Coordinates of C-alpha atoms and ligand atoms in Angstrom, one line a residue:
X1 CA 1.4 38.1 1.3
X2 CA 2.9 35.6 -0.8
X3 CA 6.2 33.9 0.0
X4 CA 9.1 34.2 -1.8
X5 CA 9.7 31.0 -3.6
X6 CA 13.6 29.7 -4.2
X7 CA 14.0 27.3 -6.9
X8 CA 16.5 24.3 -6.8
X9 CA 19.0 24.6 -9.4
X10 CA 19.1 20.8 -10.6
X11 CA 19.5 20.0 -14.1
X12 CA 18.3 16.9 -13.8
X13 CA 15.1 18.0 -12.0
X14 CA 12.9 16.9 -14.5
X15 CA 14.5 13.3 -15.0
X16 CA 14.0 12.8 -11.4
X17 CA 10.4 13.9 -11.3
X18 CA 9.7 11.3 -13.7
X19 CA 11.9 8.4 -12.2
X20 CA 10.8 9.4 -8.5
X21 CA 7.2 9.3 -9.5
X22 CA 7.3 6.2 -11.6
X23 CA 10.5 4.5 -10.8
X24 CA 10.0 0.6 -10.1
X25 CA 13.8 0.7 -10.0
X26 CA 16.5 2.8 -8.5
X27 CA 17.5 6.2 -10.5
X28 CA 20.6 8.0 -10.6
X29 CA 20.5 11.4 -10.3
X30 CA 23.6 13.7 -11.6
X31 CA 25.9 11.4 -9.4
X32 CA 23.3 10.6 -6.5
X33 CA 21.7 7.1 -6.9
X34 CA 18.2 7.4 -5.3
X35 CA 16.7 4.0 -3.8
X36 CA 13.7 1.9 -5.3
X37 CA 10.2 3.0 -4.1
X38 CA 9.5 0.6 -1.1
X39 CA 6.6 2.3 0.7
X40 CA 3.2 0.9 1.1
X41 CA 0.1 2.4 2.1
X42 CA -2.8 0.9 3.3
X43 CA -6.0 2.2 2.3
X44 CA -8.6 1.1 4.5
X45 CA -12.2 0.6 3.3
X46 CA -11.7 2.4 -0.1
X47 CA -13.7 1.2 -3.2
X48 CA -11.5 0.2 -6.1
X49 CA -12.7 3.0 -8.4
X50 CA -11.3 5.3 -5.8
X51 CA -8.1 3.1 -5.1
X52 CA -7.7 3.3 -9.1
X53 CA -7.6 7.2 -9.0
X54 CA -5.5 7.3 -5.8
X55 CA -2.8 5.4 -7.7
X56 CA -3.1 7.5 -10.5
X57 CA -3.2 11.1 -8.7
X58 CA -1.6 10.4 -5.4
X59 CA 0.4 7.2 -5.0
X60 CA 2.0 6.8 -7.7
X61 CA 3.4 10.8 -8.0
X62 CA 4.5 10.4 -4.5
X63 CA 6.5 7.1 -4.9
X64 CA 4.3 4.6 -2.9
X65 CA 5.4 1.3 -4.2
X66 CA 2.4 -0.8 -3.0
X67 CA -1.1 -0.3 -1.6
X68 CA -2.8 -2.6 0.8
X69 CA -6.5 -2.8 0.1
X70 CA -9.6 -4.1 2.2
X71 CA -10.8 -7.6 1.8
X72 CA -12.4 -8.2 -1.7
X73 CA -14.3 -11.2 -1.3
X74 CA -18.3 -11.7 -0.7
X75 CA -19.1 -11.1 3.0
X76 CA -22.2 -11.0 5.2
X77 CA -24.1 -7.5 5.0
X78 CA -24.0 -5.1 7.7
X79 CA -23.3 -1.7 8.0
X80 CA -19.9 -2.1 10.1
X81 CA -16.7 -2.2 8.4
X82 CA -15.8 -5.4 9.9
X83 CA -18.6 -7.4 7.9
X84 CA -15.5 -7.1 5.4
X85 CA -13.8 -9.8 7.6
X86 CA -16.8 -12.5 7.4
X87 CA -16.2 -14.4 4.1
X88 CA -19.3 -15.7 2.4
X89 CA -17.8 -17.0 -0.7
X90 CA -14.7 -16.2 -2.6
X91 CA -16.6 -14.2 -5.2
X92 CA -14.8 -10.9 -5.7
X93 CA -18.2 -9.2 -5.3
X94 CA -18.6 -6.6 -2.2
X95 CA -19.6 -3.2 -1.3
X96 CA -16.2 -2.1 -2.4
X97 CA -16.5 -3.0 -5.9
X98 CA -17.3 -5.4 -8.5
X99 CA -14.9 -8.2 -10.2
X100 CA -14.1 -6.2 -13.1
X101 CA -13.7 -2.9 -10.9
X102 CA -10.7 -5.0 -8.8
X103 CA -9.2 -5.8 -12.1
X104 CA -9.4 -2.5 -13.5
X105 CA -8.1 -1.1 -10.2
X106 CA -4.9 -3.3 -10.2
X107 CA -4.1 -2.7 -14.0
X108 CA -4.7 1.2 -13.5
X109 CA -2.3 0.8 -10.3
X110 CA 0.5 -1.2 -11.9
X111 CA 0.7 1.6 -14.8
X112 CA 0.6 4.1 -12.2
X113 CA 3.8 2.2 -10.3
X114 CA 1.8 1.0 -7.9
X115 CA 1.5 -2.8 -6.9
X116 CA -1.6 -4.0 -5.2
X117 CA -1.6 -6.0 -2.1
X118 CA -5.3 -8.0 -1.4
X119 CA -6.3 -8.5 2.0
X120 CA -6.9 -12.2 2.1
X121 CA -9.4 -13.4 4.9
X122 CA -8.6 -17.2 4.9
X123 CA -8.6 -18.4 8.2
X124 CA -12.3 -18.3 8.8
X125 CA -16.0 -17.6 7.5
X126 CA -18.5 -16.1 9.0
X127 CA -19.4 -15.4 12.7
X128 CA -23.0 -15.5 12.5
X129 CA -25.0 -18.0 14.4
X130 CA -28.3 -17.5 12.2
X131 CA -28.5 -18.5 8.5
X132 CA -28.2 -15.8 5.8
X133 CA -27.7 -14.0 2.4
X134 CA -24.2 -12.6 1.4
X135 CA -23.6 -9.3 -0.3
X136 CA -23.5 -10.7 -3.6
X137 CA -26.6 -13.2 -2.9
X138 CA -24.9 -16.3 -1.6
X139 CA -26.7 -18.2 0.8
X140 CA -25.0 -19.5 3.9
X141 CA -25.0 -20.8 7.2
X142 CA -22.5 -20.8 10.4
X143 CA -20.8 -23.5 9.0
X144 CA -22.3 -24.2 5.7
X145 CA -21.3 -22.4 2.5
X146 CA -22.7 -24.0 -0.6
X147 CA -20.2 -25.3 -3.1
X148 CA -17.4 -24.1 -1.2
X149 CA -17.4 -25.4 2.6
X150 CA -19.3 -27.8 4.5
X151 CA -19.3 -28.8 8.3
X152 CA -16.3 -31.1 8.3
X153 CA -14.5 -28.3 6.8
X154 CA -14.2 -26.4 10.1
X155 CA -12.5 -26.8 13.5
X156 CA -14.7 -27.8 16.2
X157 CA -12.2 -27.3 18.9
X158 CA -14.1 -28.9 22.3
X159 CA -11.9 -27.3 24.4
X160 CA -13.8 -24.3 25.4
X161 CA -17.5 -23.8 26.1
X162 CA -18.5 -22.5 23.1
X163 CA -15.6 -23.2 21.0
X164 CA -14.4 -19.7 21.4
X165 CA -10.5 -18.8 22.1
X166 CA -10.2 -18.3 25.8
X167 CA -6.7 -18.3 26.3
X168 CA -4.0 -16.9 24.1
X169 CA -1.5 -18.9 26.0
X170 CA -2.7 -22.1 24.5
X171 CA -1.2 -22.5 21.0
X172 CA -4.2 -25.1 20.3
X173 CA -7.0 -22.8 21.3
X174 CA -5.6 -19.9 19.3
X175 CA -5.3 -22.1 16.1
X176 CA -8.1 -24.5 16.4
X177 CA -11.0 -22.5 18.4
X178 CA -12.6 -19.7 17.0
X179 CA -11.6 -16.0 17.0
X180 CA -14.7 -14.2 18.1
X181 CA -17.1 -16.8 16.7
X182 CA -15.8 -16.6 13.3
X183 CA -16.6 -20.5 11.9
X184 CA -12.7 -21.6 11.8
X185 CA -11.2 -23.5 8.8
X186 CA -9.5 -26.8 9.2
X187 CA -6.5 -25.2 7.5
X188 CA -4.8 -29.0 8.0
X189 CA -7.4 -30.1 5.7
X190 CA -6.2 -30.8 2.0
X191 CA -9.5 -29.8 0.5
X192 CA -9.5 -26.6 2.7
X193 CA -5.8 -25.9 1.3
X194 CA -6.9 -26.5 -2.2
X195 CA -10.0 -24.3 -2.1
X196 CA -7.9 -21.3 -0.1
X197 CA -5.2 -21.7 -2.9
X198 CA -7.7 -21.2 -5.7
X199 CA -8.7 -18.4 -4.2
X200 CA -5.4 -16.7 -3.9
X201 CA -4.8 -17.7 -7.7
X202 CA -7.8 -15.9 -8.2
X203 CA -6.6 -12.7 -6.5
X204 CA -3.3 -13.2 -8.8
X205 CA -5.0 -13.6 -12.1
X206 CA -7.0 -10.3 -11.5
X207 CA -3.4 -8.7 -10.8
X208 CA -2.4 -8.5 -7.3
X209 CA 1.1 -8.9 -6.6
X210 CA 0.4 -10.5 -3.1
X211 CA -2.0 -10.9 -0.1
X212 CA -1.8 -10.1 3.7
X213 CA -2.9 -13.4 5.5
X214 CA -5.6 -11.7 7.9
X215 CA -5.2 -13.5 11.3
X216 CA -2.6 -15.8 10.2
X217 CA -1.9 -16.3 14.2
X218 CA -4.8 -18.4 14.3
X219 CA -3.6 -20.5 11.2
X220 CA -0.2 -23.1 12.0
X221 CA 2.5 -21.7 10.2
X222 CA 2.9 -25.0 8.3
X223 CA -0.8 -24.8 7.1
X224 CA -0.1 -21.3 5.7
X225 CA 3.5 -22.2 4.3
X226 CA 1.6 -25.1 2.5
X227 CA -1.1 -23.0 1.1
X228 CA 1.6 -20.1 -0.2
X229 CA 3.9 -22.7 -1.1
X230 CA 1.6 -23.2 -4.5
X231 CA 1.7 -19.6 -5.6
X232 CA 3.8 -18.3 -8.2
X233 CA 7.6 -17.4 -7.1
X234 CA 7.9 -13.8 -5.8
X235 CA 4.0 -13.5 -4.7
X236 CA 4.5 -11.3 -1.6
X237 CA 3.0 -13.2 1.4
X238 CA 2.4 -10.4 4.4
X239 CA 1.3 -12.3 7.5
X240 CA -1.0 -10.5 10.4
X241 CA 0.7 -12.1 13.6
X242 CA 0.0 -9.6 16.7
X243 CA 3.1 -10.2 18.8
X244 CA 1.7 -10.9 22.3
X245 CA 3.8 -11.2 25.3
X246 CA 4.3 -14.6 26.8
X247 CA 2.1 -16.1 24.1
X248 CA 3.2 -19.4 22.3
X249 CA 2.6 -18.4 18.7
X250 CA 5.2 -16.0 17.4
X251 CA 5.5 -13.6 14.6
X252 CA 8.9 -15.4 13.9
X253 CA 7.6 -18.7 12.7
X254 CA 5.8 -16.9 10.0
X255 CA 9.1 -15.4 8.6
X256 CA 10.3 -18.4 6.1
X257 CA 7.6 -17.8 3.6
X258 CA 6.9 -14.2 3.7
X259 CA 7.1 -10.8 5.7
X260 CA 4.9 -10.3 9.1
X261 CA 3.6 -7.0 10.5
X262 CA 5.7 -6.0 13.2
X263 CA 3.5 -4.6 16.0
X264 CA 6.4 -4.0 18.2
X265 CA 7.6 -1.3 16.2
X266 CA 4.6 1.4 16.8
X267 CA 4.5 0.1 20.8
X268 CA 8.3 1.4 21.0
X269 CA 7.9 4.5 19.1
X270 CA 4.5 6.0 20.5
X271 CA 5.5 6.0 24.2
X272 CA 8.7 7.8 23.4
X273 CA 6.8 10.6 21.1
X274 CA 3.9 10.5 24.0
X275 CA 6.8 11.4 26.8
X276 CA 9.1 13.7 24.5
X277 CA 12.2 11.5 24.9
X278 CA 13.2 9.8 21.9
X279 CA 16.5 7.4 22.1
X280 CA 18.4 5.4 19.4
X281 CA 17.5 2.0 18.5
X282 CA 20.0 -0.5 18.4
X283 CA 21.7 0.8 15.4
X284 CA 23.4 -2.8 14.5
X285 CA 20.1 -3.7 12.6
X286 CA 18.6 -6.3 15.3
X287 CA 15.9 -4.6 17.5
X288 CA 14.7 -6.7 20.6
X289 CA 10.9 -8.2 19.7
X290 CA 11.1 -7.5 16.2
X291 CA 11.6 -9.8 13.4
X292 CA 14.6 -9.3 11.5
X293 CA 14.5 -6.1 9.2
X294 CA 14.0 -7.9 5.6
X295 CA 11.0 -9.6 7.2
X296 CA 9.5 -6.9 9.0
X297 CA 6.5 -4.9 7.5
X298 CA 6.4 -1.5 10.1
X299 CA 3.7 0.5 10.7
X300 CA 2.4 3.5 13.3
X301 CA -1.1 2.2 13.3
X302 CA -3.5 0.1 11.2
X303 CA -7.5 0.0 11.2
X304 CA -7.4 -2.5 14.2
X305 CA -4.8 -0.6 16.2
X306 CA -6.5 3.1 15.7
X307 CA -9.4 1.5 17.3
X308 CA -7.4 0.0 20.2
X309 CA -4.1 0.0 21.2
X310 CA -2.5 2.8 18.8
X311 CA -0.8 5.3 21.1
X312 CA -0.8 7.4 18.1
X313 CA -3.2 8.0 15.2
X314 CA -4.5 10.7 12.7
X315 CA -6.4 12.4 15.6
X316 CA -3.0 13.4 17.1
X317 CA -1.9 15.7 14.1
X318 CA 1.3 17.1 13.9
X319 CA 2.7 14.0 16.4
X320 CA 1.3 11.4 13.9
X321 CA 2.8 13.1 11.3
X322 CA 6.2 12.9 13.3
X323 CA 5.7 9.3 14.0
X324 CA 5.1 8.5 10.4
X325 CA 8.1 10.7 9.4
X326 CA 10.5 8.7 12.0
X327 CA 9.2 5.3 10.5
X328 CA 10.1 6.3 6.7
X329 CA 13.4 8.0 7.9
X330 CA 14.4 4.8 9.8
X331 CA 16.6 2.1 8.1
X332 CA 14.7 -0.5 9.5
X333 CA 11.9 -2.5 7.9
X334 CA 9.2 -1.9 5.1
X335 CA 6.9 0.8 6.0
X336 CA 3.4 0.9 5.5
X337 CA 1.6 4.3 6.0
X338 CA -1.9 3.7 7.3
X339 CA -4.9 5.9 5.6
X340 CA -8.3 5.4 6.6
X341 CA -11.4 7.7 7.7
X342 CA -12.5 9.8 10.8
X343 CA -14.6 7.7 13.3
X344 CA -15.9 7.9 16.7
X345 CA -17.8 4.7 16.9
X346 CA -15.3 2.0 16.6
X347 CA -17.9 0.0 14.8
X348 CA -18.9 2.7 11.9
X349 CA -18.3 1.8 8.5
X350 CA -17.3 4.0 5.7
X351 CA -20.1 6.2 3.9
X352 CA -22.0 4.4 1.7
X353 CA -24.7 5.3 -1.2
X354 CA -28.3 4.4 -1.2
X355 CA -27.2 0.8 -2.6
X356 CA -25.2 0.4 0.6
X357 CA -22.0 0.5 -1.9
X358 CA -19.0 2.4 -0.1
X359 CA -18.2 6.1 -1.9
X360 CA -15.0 8.1 -1.5
X361 CA -13.6 11.0 -3.2
X362 CA -10.2 11.1 -4.1
X363 CA -7.9 12.8 -1.6
X364 CA -6.5 16.1 -2.6
X365 CA -2.7 16.6 -2.0
X366 CA -1.9 18.9 0.8
X367 CA -1.7 19.6 4.5
X368 CA -3.3 17.7 7.3
X369 CA -6.0 19.4 9.1
X370 CA -7.2 16.9 11.5
X371 CA -9.6 19.1 13.6
X372 CA -11.7 20.0 10.6
X373 CA -12.6 16.0 10.0
X374 CA -16.4 14.8 10.5
X375 CA -16.9 11.4 11.0
X376 CA -16.5 9.5 7.8
X377 CA -14.1 11.9 6.3
X378 CA -11.3 10.6 4.5
X379 CA -8.0 11.5 6.7
X380 CA -6.0 11.5 3.4
X381 CA -2.7 10.8 5.3
X382 CA -0.9 9.2 2.2
X383 CA -1.3 12.9 0.5
X384 CA 0.0 15.0 3.6
X385 CA 2.6 17.3 2.5
X386 CA 4.8 15.6 5.2
X387 CA 4.4 12.1 3.8
X388 CA 5.0 13.2 0.3
X389 CA 8.0 15.2 1.3
X390 CA 9.4 12.1 3.5
X391 CA 8.7 9.7 0.6
X392 CA 11.2 11.8 -1.4
X393 CA 13.6 11.9 1.5
X394 CA 13.5 8.3 2.0
X395 CA 14.5 7.6 -1.8
X396 CA 17.4 9.9 -1.6
X397 CA 18.6 8.3 1.8
X398 CA 18.7 5.0 -0.2
X399 CA 20.7 2.4 1.9
X400 CA 22.6 4.7 3.9
X401 CA 23.1 3.9 7.5
X402 CA 21.2 5.6 10.4
X403 CA 23.9 7.4 12.6
X404 CA 23.7 8.0 16.0
X405 CA 21.0 10.8 17.2
X406 CA 21.2 13.7 18.9
X407 CA 19.1 15.5 21.4
X408 CA 18.6 18.7 22.9
X409 CA 15.5 19.5 25.3
X410 CA 12.8 17.8 23.8
X411 CA 14.2 17.8 20.3
X412 CA 15.8 14.6 18.7
X413 CA 17.6 14.1 15.0
X414 CA 19.6 12.0 13.0
X415 CA 21.4 11.9 9.6
X416 CA 21.3 8.9 7.2
X417 CA 24.9 9.2 6.2
X418 CA 25.7 11.9 4.0
X419 CA 22.0 11.9 2.4
X420 CA 19.7 13.4 4.6
X421 CA 18.8 14.6 8.2
X422 CA 15.3 14.7 10.1
X423 CA 14.9 16.6 13.3
X424 CA 11.8 16.4 15.7
X425 CA 10.3 18.4 18.5
X426 CA 7.8 16.2 20.2
X427 CA 7.7 18.6 23.3
X428 CA 5.5 21.9 24.1
X429 CA 8.4 24.4 23.9
X430 CA 10.3 25.7 21.0
X431 CA 13.3 24.1 20.5
X432 CA 16.8 24.5 18.5
X433 CA 18.8 21.6 17.2
X434 CA 22.2 21.1 15.7
X435 CA 22.5 17.6 13.9
X436 CA 26.1 16.8 12.7
X437 CA 26.1 15.9 9.3
X438 CA 28.4 15.6 6.2
X439 CA 25.9 17.2 4.0
X440 CA 27.8 20.2 2.1
X441 CA 27.6 23.7 3.6
X442 CA 24.3 25.6 2.1
X443 CA 20.3 26.3 2.7
X444 CA 18.0 23.2 2.2
X445 CA 14.4 23.1 1.4
X446 CA 12.5 21.4 4.2
X447 CA 10.5 18.6 2.6
X448 CA 8.1 18.0 5.5
X449 CA 7.3 21.8 5.0
X450 CA 7.6 22.1 1.1
X451 CA 6.7 18.3 0.1
X452 CA 8.5 16.7 -2.4
X453 CA 10.7 19.6 -3.9
X454 CA 12.7 17.7 -6.7
X455 CA 10.0 15.5 -8.0
X456 CA 8.0 18.6 -8.6
X457 CA 7.5 20.5 -11.7
X458 CA 8.5 23.7 -10.0
X459 CA 11.6 22.2 -7.6
X460 CA 12.0 24.6 -4.8
X461 CA 10.5 26.1 -1.6
X462 CA 9.7 29.2 0.1
X463 CA 11.9 31.0 2.3
X464 CA 10.5 29.9 5.7
X465 CA 10.5 26.4 4.5
X466 CA 14.4 26.2 4.8
X467 CA 17.2 24.7 6.9
X468 CA 20.7 25.7 6.9
X469 CA 23.7 23.6 7.0
X470 CA 27.1 25.0 7.9
X471 CA 30.4 23.6 9.3
X472 CA 29.4 20.4 9.5
X473 CA 26.0 21.1 11.2
X474 CA 22.3 21.5 10.4
X475 CA 20.7 23.9 12.6
X476 CA 16.9 23.5 13.1
X477 CA 14.7 25.8 14.8
X478 CA 11.5 23.6 15.7
X479 CA 7.9 24.7 17.0
X480 CA 6.2 22.4 19.4
X481 CA 5.1 19.5 17.4
X482 CA 7.1 20.4 14.2
X483 CA 9.1 17.7 12.2
X484 CA 11.9 19.0 9.6
X485 CA 13.9 17.2 7.2
X486 CA 16.2 18.1 4.5
X487 CA 18.0 15.7 1.9
X488 CA 21.2 15.9 -0.5
X489 CA 18.9 17.0 -3.6
X490 CA 17.8 19.7 -2.0
X491 CA 20.1 22.3 -1.5
X492 CA 19.1 25.8 -3.1
X493 CA 21.8 27.4 -5.5
Ligands
AAO1 C1 -17.0 -8.9 14.6 C2 -17.8 -8.6 16.2 C3 -17.5 -9.6 17.3 C4 -18.2 -10.6 16.7 C5 -17.7 -11.0 15.4 C6 -18.7 -12.4 14.6 O1 -16.9 -7.3 16.8 O2 -18.3 -9.1 18.5 O3 -18.0 -11.9 18.2 O4 -17.9 -10.0 14.7 O5 -19.8 -12.1 14.2 C7 -12.5 -7.7 12.5 C8 -13.0 -6.9 13.8 C9 -13.8 -7.5 15.0 C10 -15.0 -8.3 14.1 C11 -14.1 -9.3 12.8 C12 -15.2 -9.9 12.1 O6 -12.0 -6.2 14.8 O7 -14.3 -6.6 16.0 O8 -15.8 -9.1 15.2 O9 -13.4 -8.2 12.3 O10 -16.3 -9.1 11.6 C13 -6.8 -10.9 17.4 C14 -6.5 -11.4 16.0 C15 -6.2 -10.8 15.2 C16 -7.2 -9.9 14.7 C17 -7.7 -9.3 16.1 C18 -9.0 -8.1 15.8 O11 -5.0 -12.3 16.5 O12 -5.6 -11.7 14.0 O13 -7.6 -10.2 17.1 N1 -7.2 -8.9 13.6 C19 -7.5 -9.4 12.0 C20 -8.2 -7.9 11.5 C21 -9.4 -7.5 12.0 C22 -10.5 -8.6 12.3 C23 -9.7 -10.2 12.3 C24 -9.0 -10.3 12.1 C25 -10.9 -11.1 11.8 O14 -7.0 -6.9 11.3 O15 -10.1 -6.5 11.8 O16 -11.2 -8.6 12.9 O17 -11.0 -11.2 10.7 C26 -4.2 -10.0 21.7 C27 -3.6 -10.9 20.7 C28 -4.0 -10.6 19.4 C29 -5.5 -10.5 19.5 C30 -5.7 -9.2 20.2 C31 -7.2 -8.8 20.3 O18 -3.3 -8.6 21.6 O19 -2.2 -10.9 21.0 O20 -3.4 -11.9 18.6 O21 -5.9 -10.0 18.1 O22 -5.3 -9.5 21.7 O23 -8.0 -9.8 21.1 C32 -1.6 -5.8 23.9 C33 -1.2 -7.1 23.9 C34 -1.6 -8.0 22.6 C35 -2.9 -7.6 22.7 C36 -3.2 -6.2 22.1 C37 -4.7 -6.2 22.0 O24 -0.8 -5.0 22.9 O25 0.4 -7.0 24.0 O26 -1.2 -9.0 23.0 O27 -3.0 -5.4 23.2 O28 -4.8 -5.0 21.5

């Protein structure tokens, strides 16, 4: 039976739809100022032509601000996804696409309001002991990349029997020995720095807004600073420095010249969801073992952690949507949503055509059905109803502070002051939760179930997708695994 749909009475809905969809800046709707888009998405192993379509059809309309794509440079050949992380040359030719396709992607994404961040693999070259030929035809040997690097351009640490990192407790090993046999560039050398800088400049000339520095922990922070110091002001630098307990190299060393992926965020959140016991972080803005909020890129999982340490991944369905919703509802850091493909074999690459090029369809916006995914199917997390709804919620929450949360049974929720309320139930039983709020009385669309309700051509939601606010309290009825979220622009007439 079709469900009755209740429409929002927003005169400005059309204007907001346009501004929420494409806004590179904040916008005012009626008297409400919404925040600028800031959320990123990592589209793992997706070809440039599909990324361009995603920007136009999903990312721009949903209000994603940026997309992190997989490494673009020529790499070793092979079926595994991680061949992308073994550069053979800095030619932008790979099984994800050609140089022309890469440039077309950045232009189309920019047009859709989405900046492209490239994944720069500059700590090392290949980990192959035998000579070979790269994807685009470049010949190489472990320490020899004709026209680019010769043996003297690499570290040969001499600290371990095979020059591999054996002890993360040694800064010298971490930064001068080889990460899993990958030929380690001597980034203290002016010639090496100059070549890496030229590659990053080339990526910028192709239209990227910034770069992820892969394996930044293995490059001395001073070397990264020297390399990126030559790039135009405003270039975003996102360093991958996995926080390791007791290790000498710490993420804080990389914050003076850019942002850092903060691994502690997911390590804090996932066990709470698993245990069904959520507690407030320190709401003063300081969080233990986190880089400062304005330097932190936070995430639930990424392509490494979903194959390893991640406590929650796409396989968890509702719980994963919940983790992402709580991250998007938070007022800490810059979130990046992760969207890859289903796998059972850790090494399995994304599906390819007869020529070995990755092929992938664009995602359809809709609910998550992770139980139906076969190996190689895209998870399409960025197009899930709950994620798109929370992106709108986050912009309405804007800079409103996160207020102390409340819990009841397994349910937990909190308000972003005067703007928006979120509630979750990670437990196995139905729960009811009353969250104190200063939102006006009324019935609100739940953007987790309904998706974005304002930035929609016919703003509104079904009767069973609403939450009641009365007398300073939002009343949530939450099924096991359910997340629910309302914001001030989603009040029904
Ligand atoms: C492949 C093969 C290898 C082969 C090699 C060369 O798998 O057997 O020797 O080729 O032929 C990716 C794949 C690798 C692949 C590589 C090259 O993941 O399997 O090797 O491409 O094709 C460290 C680094 C970090 C790195 C991570 C994987 O610090 O930078 O290892 N991530 C990036 C990329 C990644 C990529 C590379 C770097 C290389 O995102 O996809 O590798 O370009 C501790 C340390 C971390 C360390 C981990 C893993 O982490 O702190 O620094 O990461 O161990 O060794 C707890 C602890 C935490 C610990 C964590 C481990 O939470 O608190 O300290 O667990 O999960």
